[in-house]
PDB file of C-alpha atoms in Angstrom:
ATOM      1  CA  MET A   1     150.864  56.828  66.080  1.00 51.00           C
ATOM      2  CA  SER A   2     150.546  53.052  66.058  1.00 61.00           C
ATOM      3  CA  VAL A   3     152.455  50.623  68.241  1.00 71.00           C
ATOM      4  CA  ARG A   4     155.271  48.935  66.359  1.00 82.00           C
ATOM      5  CA  LYS A   5     155.123  45.148  66.024  1.00 86.00           C
ATOM      6  CA  ASN A   6     158.580  44.677  67.517  1.00 87.00           C
ATOM      7  CA  TYR A   7     157.457  46.554  70.683  1.00 88.00           C
ATOM      8  CA  TYR A   8     154.611  44.088  71.048  1.00 90.00           C
ATOM      9  CA  GLU A   9     156.912  41.100  70.466  1.00 91.00           C
ATOM     10  CA  ILE A  10     159.585  42.374  72.867  1.00 90.00           C
ATOM     11  CA  CYS A  11     156.983  42.848  75.570  1.00 90.00           C
ATOM     12  CA  LEU A  12     155.404  39.437  74.962  1.00 91.00           C
ATOM     13  CA  THR A  13     158.700  37.564  75.047  1.00 90.00           C
ATOM     14  CA  SER A  14     159.895  39.312  78.176  1.00 87.00           C
ATOM     15  CA  CYS A  15     156.635  38.652  80.058  1.00 86.00           C
ATOM     16  CA  CYS A  16     156.929  34.884  79.549  1.00 86.00           C
ATOM     17  CA  ASP A  17     159.617  34.610  82.214  1.00 85.00           C
ATOM     18  CA  ARG A  18     158.391  34.321  85.828  1.00 85.00           C
ATOM     19  CA  LEU A  19     160.855  36.893  87.148  1.00 85.00           C
ATOM     20  CA  ALA A  20     159.850  39.338  84.418  1.00 89.00           C
ATOM     21  CA  ALA A  21     156.192  38.721  85.290  1.00 90.00           C
ATOM     22  CA  ILE A  22     156.978  39.575  88.899  1.00 90.00           C
ATOM     23  CA  SER A  23     158.655  42.801  87.734  1.00 90.00           C
ATOM     24  CA  LEU A  24     155.503  43.541  85.780  1.00 91.00           C
ATOM     25  CA  LEU A  25     153.326  42.990  88.862  1.00 92.00           C
ATOM     26  CA  LYS A  26     155.584  45.302  90.882  1.00 92.00           C
ATOM     27  CA  GLN A  27     154.307  48.095  88.658  1.00 94.00           C
ATOM     28  CA  HIS A  28     150.746  47.458  89.876  1.00 94.00           C
ATOM     29  CA  ARG A  29     150.976  46.940  93.628  1.00 93.00           C
ATOM     30  CA  PRO A  30     147.507  45.427  94.264  1.00 94.00           C
ATOM     31  CA  TYR A  31     148.434  42.510  91.982  1.00 94.00           C
ATOM     32  CA  LEU A  32     151.885  42.144  93.502  1.00 92.00           C
ATOM     33  CA  GLU A  33     150.216  41.686  96.882  1.00 90.00           C
ATOM     34  CA  MET A  34     148.264  38.711  95.482  1.00 90.00           C
ATOM     35  CA  ILE A  35     151.464  36.660  95.244  1.00 89.00           C
ATOM     36  CA  PRO A  36     151.115  34.008  97.976  1.00 87.00           C
ATOM     37  CA  SER A  37     154.721  34.267  99.194  1.00 84.00           C
ATOM     38  CA  LEU A  38     156.711  37.431  98.655  1.00 79.00           C
ATOM     39  CA  ARG A  39     159.699  35.659 100.237  1.00 82.00           C
ATOM     40  CA  ARG A  40     159.589  33.091  97.405  1.00 82.00           C
ATOM     41  CA  PRO A  41     157.861  34.938  94.578  1.00 76.00           C
ATOM     42  CA  ASP A  42     159.518  32.917  91.803  1.00 75.00           C
ATOM     43  CA  GLU A  43     157.889  29.748  93.228  1.00 81.00           C
ATOM     44  CA  SER A  44     154.550  31.464  93.795  1.00 87.00           C
ATOM     45  CA  LEU A  45     153.334  31.961  90.264  1.00 89.00           C
ATOM     46  CA  ILE A  46     153.055  30.190  86.939  1.00 89.00           C
ATOM     47  CA  THR A  47     153.203  32.105  83.676  1.00 92.00           C
ATOM     48  CA  ILE A  48     151.371  30.764  80.646  1.00 93.00           C
ATOM     49  CA  PRO A  49     152.080  32.662  77.419  1.00 95.00           C
ATOM     50  CA  LEU A  50     149.204  32.681  74.913  1.00 95.00           C
ATOM     51  CA  PRO A  51     147.104  30.589  77.322  1.00 95.00           C
ATOM     52  CA  ILE A  52     144.702  27.815  76.400  1.00 94.00           C
ATOM     53  CA  ILE A  53     141.794  26.646  78.532  1.00 93.00           C
ATOM     54  CA  ARG A  54     139.655  23.542  78.257  1.00 90.00           C
ATOM     55  CA  PHE A  55     135.941  23.836  78.886  1.00 87.00           C
ATOM     56  CA  ARG A  56     134.481  21.020  80.880  1.00 79.00           C
ATOM     57  CA  GLY A  57     132.421  18.711  78.770  1.00 70.00           C
ATOM     58  CA  ASP A  58     129.390  16.619  79.587  1.00 70.00           C
ATOM     59  CA  ILE A  59     127.564  13.750  77.953  1.00 69.00           C
ATOM     60  CA  LYS A  60     126.145  15.983  75.211  1.00 76.00           C
ATOM     61  CA  THR A  61     129.227  18.114  74.519  1.00 75.00           C
ATOM     62  CA  PRO A  62     132.825  16.913  74.753  1.00 78.00           C
ATOM     63  CA  ALA A  63     135.574  18.964  76.396  1.00 79.00           C
ATOM     64  CA  GLN A  64     136.814  21.708  74.100  1.00 86.00           C
ATOM     65  CA  ALA A  65     140.087  23.675  74.161  1.00 91.00           C
ATOM     66  CA  THR A  66     140.150  27.393  73.362  1.00 93.00           C
ATOM     67  CA  ARG A  67     142.978  29.899  73.189  1.00 95.00           C
ATOM     68  CA  LEU A  68     142.213  32.971  75.250  1.00 96.00           C
ATOM     69  CA  PRO A  69     142.609  36.331  73.495  1.00 97.00           C
ATOM     70  CA  CYS A  70     145.152  37.538  76.056  1.00 97.00           C
ATOM     71  CA  GLU A  71     148.928  37.364  75.884  1.00 97.00           C
ATOM     72  CA  LEU A  72     149.720  35.937  79.301  1.00 96.00           C
ATOM     73  CA  GLY A  73     148.023  34.106  82.126  1.00 95.00           C
ATOM     74  CA  ILE A  74     149.612  34.488  85.547  1.00 94.00           C
ATOM     75  CA  LEU A  75     148.376  31.868  87.995  1.00 92.00           C
ATOM     76  CA  MET A  76     149.168  32.116  91.679  1.00 90.00           C
ATOM     77  CA  CYS A  77     150.316  28.974  93.475  1.00 87.00           C
ATOM     78  CA  ASP A  78     151.268  28.012  97.008  1.00 82.00           C
ATOM     79  CA  PRO A  79     155.054  27.374  97.087  1.00 78.00           C
ATOM     80  CA  GLU A  80     154.758  24.869  99.947  1.00 80.00           C
ATOM     81  CA  TRP A  81     151.878  22.754  98.713  1.00 76.00           C
ATOM     82  CA  LYS A  82     152.636  23.239  95.012  1.00 74.00           C
ATOM     83  CA  ILE A  83     148.975  23.877  94.209  1.00 77.00           C
ATOM     84  CA  LYS A  84     147.267  26.652  92.257  1.00 79.00           C
ATOM     85  CA  THR A  85     145.439  29.186  94.411  1.00 80.00           C
ATOM     86  CA  GLY A  86     142.482  31.384  93.491  1.00 78.00           C
ATOM     87  CA  ALA A  87     143.785  34.513  91.764  1.00 87.00           C
ATOM     88  CA  GLU A  88     144.373  34.543  88.014  1.00 93.00           C
ATOM     89  CA  ILE A  89     145.791  37.629  86.323  1.00 96.00           C
ATOM     90  CA  LEU A  90     145.337  37.971  82.582  1.00 97.00           C
ATOM     91  CA  VAL A  91     147.703  40.299  80.749  1.00 97.00           C
ATOM     92  CA  PHE A  92     146.584  42.057  77.584  1.00 98.00           C
ATOM     93  CA  ILE A  93     149.319  43.759  75.571  1.00 96.00           C
ATOM     94  CA  HIS A  94     148.265  46.531  73.233  1.00 96.00           C
ATOM     95  CA  ARG A  95     148.703  45.087  69.735  1.00 94.00           C
ATOM     96  CA  PRO A  96     149.803  46.994  66.636  1.00 91.00           C
ATOM     97  CA  HIS A  97     146.853  48.713  64.890  1.00 92.00           C
ATOM     98  CA  GLU A  98     144.503  47.779  67.763  1.00 94.00           C
ATOM     99  CA  ASP A  99     142.044  50.429  68.898  1.00 96.00           C
ATOM    100  CA  PHE A 100     140.318  50.703  72.265  1.00 97.00           C
ATOM    101  CA  SER A 101     137.218  48.731  71.279  1.00 97.00           C
ATOM    102  CA  ASP A 102     139.404  45.836  70.073  1.00 97.00           C
ATOM    103  CA  LEU A 103     141.516  45.826  73.235  1.00 97.00           C
ATOM    104  CA  LEU A 104     138.489  46.057  75.529  1.00 97.00           C
ATOM    105  CA  GLY A 105     136.671  43.486  73.379  1.00 97.00           C
ATOM    106  CA  ARG A 106     139.432  40.931  74.014  1.00 98.00           C
ATOM    107  CA  TRP A 107     138.964  41.363  77.784  1.00 98.00           C
ATOM    108  CA  ARG A 108     135.177  41.151  77.506  1.00 97.00           C
ATOM    109  CA  GLN A 109     135.389  37.991  75.359  1.00 97.00           C
ATOM    110  CA  THR A 110     137.709  36.459  77.954  1.00 96.00           C
ATOM    111  CA  GLN A 111     135.202  37.257  80.708  1.00 95.00           C
ATOM    112  CA  VAL A 112     132.458  35.504  78.749  1.00 93.00           C
ATOM    113  CA  TRP A 113     134.583  32.376  78.196  1.00 91.00           C
ATOM    114  CA  LEU A 114     135.790  32.205  81.787  1.00 91.00           C
ATOM    115  CA  ASP A 115     132.233  32.396  83.065  1.00 90.00           C
ATOM    116  CA  LYS A 116     131.974  28.650  82.317  1.00 86.00           C
ATOM    117  CA  GLU A 117     133.720  25.779  84.077  1.00 86.00           C
ATOM    118  CA  TYR A 118     137.221  25.416  82.695  1.00 88.00           C
ATOM    119  CA  GLU A 119     140.716  24.219  83.394  1.00 88.00           C
ATOM    120  CA  TRP A 120     144.074  25.553  82.220  1.00 89.00           C
ATOM    121  CA  LEU A 121     146.246  23.608  79.821  1.00 89.00           C
ATOM    122  CA  MET A 122     149.412  23.867  81.873  1.00 86.00           C
ATOM    123  CA  PRO A 123     153.011  24.048  80.656  1.00 84.00           C
ATOM    124  CA  PRO A 124     154.739  20.628  80.867  1.00 83.00           C
ATOM    125  CA  ARG A 125     156.573  21.544  84.059  1.00 79.00           C
ATOM    126  CA  TYR A 126     153.253  22.157  85.861  1.00 77.00           C
ATOM    127  CA  THR A 127     150.977  19.441  84.483  1.00 74.00           C
ATOM    128  CA  HIS A 128     150.748  17.871  87.947  1.00 71.00           C
ATOM    129  CA  PHE A 129     149.088  21.026  89.352  1.00 71.00           C
ATOM    130  CA  LEU A 130     145.349  21.072  89.858  1.00 65.00           C
ATOM    131  CA  SER A 131     144.409  23.513  87.122  1.00 68.00           C
ATOM    132  CA  GLU A 132     140.708  24.222  87.589  1.00 70.00           C
ATOM    133  CA  GLY A 133     139.587  27.743  86.874  1.00 66.00           C
ATOM    134  CA  THR A 134     138.388  30.240  89.427  1.00 70.00           C
ATOM    135  CA  ASN A 135     136.047  33.188  89.658  1.00 68.00           C
ATOM    136  CA  ASN A 136     138.887  35.514  90.670  1.00 88.00           C
ATOM    137  CA  ILE A 137     140.159  36.789  87.328  1.00 94.00           C
ATOM    138  CA  TYR A 138     141.891  40.140  87.075  1.00 96.00           C
ATOM    139  CA  PRO A 139     142.976  41.991  83.926  1.00 98.00           C
ATOM    140  CA  LEU A 140     146.198  43.930  83.498  1.00 98.00           C
ATOM    141  CA  PHE A 141     146.756  45.939  80.337  1.00 98.00           C
ATOM    142  CA  ILE A 142     150.180  46.825  78.992  1.00 96.00           C
ATOM    143  CA  VAL A 143     150.324  49.877  76.786  1.00 96.00           C
ATOM    144  CA  PHE A 144     153.270  51.733  75.307  1.00 94.00           C
ATOM    145  CA  THR A 145     154.446  55.308  75.175  1.00 91.00           C
ATOM    146  CA  GLU A 146     153.225  55.269  71.524  1.00 90.00           C
ATOM    147  CA  THR A 147     149.732  54.059  72.476  1.00 93.00           C
ATOM    148  CA  PRO A 148     147.144  56.682  71.445  1.00 94.00           C
ATOM    149  CA  GLU A 149     145.795  58.899  74.226  1.00 96.00           C
ATOM    150  CA  ARG A 150     142.192  57.814  73.515  1.00 96.00           C
ATOM    151  CA  ILE A 151     143.074  54.230  74.533  1.00 97.00           C
ATOM    152  CA  LEU A 152     144.574  55.421  77.805  1.00 97.00           C
ATOM    153  CA  ARG A 153     141.476  57.560  78.459  1.00 97.00           C
ATOM    154  CA  GLY A 154     139.275  54.555  77.685  1.00 97.00           C
ATOM    155  CA  LEU A 155     141.147  52.308  80.130  1.00 97.00           C
ATOM    156  CA  VAL A 156     140.928  54.985  82.821  1.00 97.00           C
ATOM    157  CA  GLY A 157     137.217  55.482  82.092  1.00 97.00           C
ATOM    158  CA  ALA A 158     136.551  51.735  82.245  1.00 96.00           C
ATOM    159  CA  ASP A 159     138.509  51.608  85.530  1.00 97.00           C
ATOM    160  CA  LEU A 160     140.895  48.973  84.167  1.00 97.00           C
ATOM    161  CA  PRO A 161     144.482  48.727  85.457  1.00 97.00           C
ATOM    162  CA  PHE A 162     147.287  49.388  83.012  1.00 97.00           C
ATOM    163  CA  ILE A 163     150.981  50.034  82.978  1.00 96.00           C
ATOM    164  CA  ILE A 164     152.973  51.930  80.378  1.00 95.00           C
ATOM    165  CA  GLN A 165     156.058  50.216  78.973  1.00 91.00           C
ATOM    166  CA  THR A 166     158.990  51.827  77.223  1.00 84.00           C
ATOM    167  CA  PRO A 167     160.063  49.198  74.682  1.00 67.00           C
ATOM    168  CA  GLU A 168     163.620  50.476  74.229  1.00 62.00           C
ATOM    169  CA  LEU A 169     164.332  50.014  77.954  1.00 56.00           C
ATOM    170  CA  GLN A 170     162.667  46.613  77.959  1.00 52.00           C
ATOM    171  CA  ASP A 171     164.781  45.502  74.982  1.00 51.00           C
ATOM    172  CA  GLU A 172     167.971  46.601  76.782  1.00 52.00           C
ATOM    173  CA  LYS A 173     166.967  44.569  79.871  1.00 53.00           C
ATOM    174  CA  MET A 174     166.439  41.476  77.698  1.00 45.00           C
ATOM    175  CA  VAL A 175     169.878  41.849  76.099  1.00 42.00           C
ATOM    176  CA  GLU A 176     171.476  42.185  79.556  1.00 48.00           C
ATOM    177  CA  THR A 177     169.619  39.107  80.830  1.00 42.00           C
ATOM    178  CA  PHE A 178     170.600  36.909  77.884  1.00 38.00           C
ATOM    179  CA  SER A 179     174.202  38.087  77.805  1.00 40.00           C
ATOM    180  CA  SER A 180     174.643  37.280  81.500  1.00 44.00           C
ATOM    181  CA  ASP A 181     173.122  33.784  81.141  1.00 47.00           C
ATOM    182  CA  ALA A 182     175.070  30.706  80.158  1.00 41.00           C
ATOM    183  CA  PRO A 183     175.168  29.975  76.404  1.00 43.00           C
ATOM    184  CA  LEU A 184     172.110  28.242  75.033  1.00 39.00           C
TER     185      LEU A 184
END
Protein backbone atom coordinates (compact mmCIF):
# COMPACT_ATOMS: atom_id res chain seq x y z
CA MET A 1 0.00 0.00 0.00
CA SER A 2 1.32 3.43 -0.90
CA VAL A 3 1.34 6.49 1.33
CA ARG A 4 -1.41 8.92 0.43
CA LYS A 5 -0.37 12.41 -0.68
CA ASN A 6 -2.53 14.11 1.93
CA TYR A 7 -0.70 12.15 4.70
CA TYR A 8 2.58 13.52 3.40
CA GLU A 9 1.20 17.07 3.20
CA ILE A 10 -0.38 16.92 6.67
CA CYS A 11 2.89 15.75 8.15
CA LEU A 12 4.93 18.38 6.30
CA THR A 13 2.69 21.27 7.31
CA SER A 14 2.55 20.21 10.94
CA CYS A 15 6.35 19.83 11.20
CA CYS A 16 6.93 23.44 10.11
CA ASP A 17 5.89 24.77 13.51
CA ARG A 18 8.61 24.83 16.20
CA LEU A 19 6.37 23.33 18.88
CA ALA A 20 5.33 20.53 16.52
CA ALA A 21 9.01 19.92 15.72
CA ILE A 22 9.69 19.60 19.44
CA SER A 23 6.84 17.07 19.70
CA LEU A 24 8.46 15.19 16.85
CA LEU A 25 11.82 15.15 18.64
CA LYS A 26 10.14 13.86 21.80
CA GLN A 27 9.46 10.68 19.86
CA HIS A 28 13.21 10.14 19.41
CA ARG A 29 14.81 10.92 22.76
CA PRO A 30 18.48 11.20 21.65
CA TYR A 31 17.50 14.12 19.39
CA LEU A 32 15.33 15.72 22.05
CA GLU A 33 18.37 15.78 24.33
CA MET A 34 20.26 17.83 21.71
CA ILE A 35 18.00 20.83 22.36
CA PRO A 36 20.25 23.36 24.14
CA SER A 37 17.64 24.41 26.71
CA LEU A 38 14.81 22.08 27.65
CA ARG A 39 13.46 24.85 29.90
CA ARG A 40 13.03 27.06 26.81
CA PRO A 41 12.74 24.58 23.96
CA ASP A 42 10.67 26.88 21.72
CA GLU A 43 13.58 29.38 21.72
CA SER A 44 16.20 26.67 21.25
CA LEU A 45 15.54 25.58 17.70
CA ILE A 46 14.81 26.96 14.26
CA THR A 47 12.71 25.02 11.77
CA ILE A 48 13.31 25.48 8.07
CA PRO A 49 10.76 23.76 5.83
CA LEU A 50 12.10 22.62 2.45
CA PRO A 51 15.54 24.00 3.36
CA ILE A 52 17.96 25.74 1.03
CA ILE A 53 21.71 25.97 1.55
CA ARG A 54 24.29 28.14 -0.16
CA PHE A 55 27.65 26.64 -1.01
CA ARG A 56 30.56 28.90 -0.37
CA GLY A 57 32.04 30.25 -3.54
CA ASP A 58 35.57 31.23 -4.42
CA ILE A 59 37.22 33.21 -7.18
CA LYS A 60 36.59 30.47 -9.76
CA THR A 61 33.06 29.48 -8.73
CA PRO A 62 30.43 31.84 -7.33
CA ALA A 63 28.23 30.95 -4.36
CA GLN A 64 25.39 28.66 -5.38
CA ALA A 65 22.08 27.93 -3.64
CA THR A 66 20.63 24.41 -3.59
CA ARG A 67 17.43 23.01 -2.12
CA LEU A 68 18.13 19.99 0.03
CA PRO A 69 16.07 16.87 -0.71
CA CYS A 70 14.69 16.74 2.83
CA GLU A 71 11.44 18.18 4.14
CA LEU A 72 12.67 19.99 7.23
CA GLY A 73 15.88 21.29 8.73
CA ILE A 74 15.92 21.67 12.50
CA LEU A 75 18.79 23.86 13.68
CA MET A 76 19.67 24.11 17.35
CA CYS A 77 20.37 27.55 18.79
CA ASP A 78 21.38 28.98 22.14
CA PRO A 79 18.37 30.87 23.58
CA GLU A 80 20.58 33.29 25.53
CA TRP A 81 23.09 34.22 22.86
CA LYS A 82 20.68 33.81 19.94
CA ILE A 83 23.27 31.92 17.90
CA LYS A 84 23.08 28.62 16.02
CA THR A 85 24.88 25.75 17.73
CA GLY A 86 26.37 22.63 16.17
CA ALA A 87 23.62 20.03 15.76
CA GLU A 88 21.46 19.99 12.64
CA ILE A 89 18.64 17.47 12.30
CA LEU A 90 17.28 16.78 8.84
CA VAL A 91 13.80 15.29 8.60
CA PHE A 92 12.87 13.08 5.67
CA ILE A 93 9.17 12.29 5.29
CA HIS A 94 8.26 9.20 3.33
CA ARG A 95 6.76 10.50 0.08
CA PRO A 96 3.92 8.90 -1.88
CA HIS A 97 5.18 6.18 -4.27
CA GLU A 98 8.71 6.43 -2.82
CA ASP A 99 10.56 3.17 -2.25
CA PHE A 100 13.44 2.52 0.14
CA SER A 101 16.20 3.27 -2.37
CA ASP A 102 14.62 6.65 -3.16
CA LEU A 103 14.22 7.57 0.51
CA LEU A 104 17.74 6.45 1.41
CA GLY A 105 19.07 8.12 -1.75
CA ARG A 106 17.71 11.50 -0.59
CA TRP A 107 19.65 11.15 2.69
CA ARG A 108 22.82 10.05 0.89
CA GLN A 109 22.58 12.96 -1.58
CA THR A 110 22.18 15.34 1.37
CA GLN A 111 25.30 13.90 3.00
CA VAL A 112 27.27 14.50 -0.20
CA TRP A 113 26.10 18.12 -0.47
CA LEU A 114 26.70 18.90 3.19
CA ASP A 115 30.24 17.59 2.96
CA LYS A 116 31.18 20.97 1.44
CA GLU A 117 31.28 24.36 3.14
CA TYR A 118 27.79 25.81 3.22
CA GLU A 119 25.45 28.17 5.00
CA TRP A 120 21.70 27.99 5.54
CA LEU A 121 19.34 30.41 3.87
CA MET A 122 17.47 31.36 7.01
CA PRO A 123 13.81 32.35 7.39
CA PRO A 124 13.39 36.16 7.58
CA ARG A 125 12.98 36.10 11.35
CA TYR A 126 16.43 34.50 11.77
CA THR A 127 18.53 36.20 9.09
CA HIS A 128 20.69 37.80 11.79
CA PHE A 129 21.84 34.35 13.02
CA LEU A 130 25.23 33.07 12.00
CA SER A 131 24.14 30.30 9.66
CA GLU A 132 27.30 28.40 8.75
CA GLY A 133 26.95 24.68 8.37
CA THR A 134 28.40 22.07 10.68
CA ASN A 135 29.67 18.52 10.54
CA ASN A 136 27.04 17.36 13.04
CA ILE A 137 24.12 16.41 10.80
CA TYR A 138 21.59 13.83 11.93
CA PRO A 139 18.76 12.28 9.91
CA LEU A 140 15.28 11.53 11.19
CA PHE A 141 12.84 9.65 8.98
CA ILE A 142 9.08 9.91 9.31
CA VAL A 143 7.13 6.96 8.00
CA PHE A 144 3.44 6.14 8.21
CA THR A 145 1.38 3.17 9.27
CA GLU A 146 0.82 2.58 5.50
CA THR A 147 4.56 2.59 4.73
CA PRO A 148 5.57 -0.82 3.30
CA GLU A 149 7.32 -3.19 5.70
CA ARG A 150 10.39 -3.44 3.42
CA ILE A 151 11.09 0.28 3.97
CA LEU A 152 10.92 -0.14 7.73
CA ARG A 153 13.25 -3.16 7.51
CA GLY A 154 15.63 -1.13 5.35
CA LEU A 155 15.74 1.76 7.83
CA VAL A 156 16.36 -0.68 10.69
CA GLY A 157 19.06 -2.45 8.66
CA ALA A 158 20.75 0.85 7.79
CA ASP A 159 20.57 1.83 11.49
CA LEU A 160 18.67 5.04 10.69
CA PRO A 161 16.25 6.56 13.22
CA PHE A 162 12.60 6.75 12.27
CA ILE A 163 9.25 7.40 13.84
CA ILE A 164 5.87 6.14 12.67
CA GLN A 165 3.11 8.72 12.30
CA THR A 166 -0.62 8.10 12.21
CA PRO A 167 -1.91 10.79 9.84
CA GLU A 168 -5.50 10.77 11.10
CA LEU A 169 -4.34 11.66 14.63
CA GLN A 170 -1.96 14.29 13.29
CA ASP A 171 -4.76 15.88 11.25
CA GLU A 172 -7.00 16.03 14.34
CA LYS A 173 -4.21 17.78 16.31
CA MET A 174 -3.85 20.38 13.54
CA VAL A 175 -7.59 21.10 13.54
CA GLU A 176 -7.52 21.53 17.34
CA THR A 177 -4.51 23.86 17.13
CA PHE A 178 -6.03 26.09 14.44
CA SER A 179 -9.46 26.20 16.04
CA SER A 180 -7.99 27.32 19.36
CA ASP A 181 -5.86 30.07 17.74
CA ALA A 182 -7.09 33.56 17.02
CA PRO A 183 -8.62 34.06 13.55
CA LEU A 184 -6.13 34.57 10.76
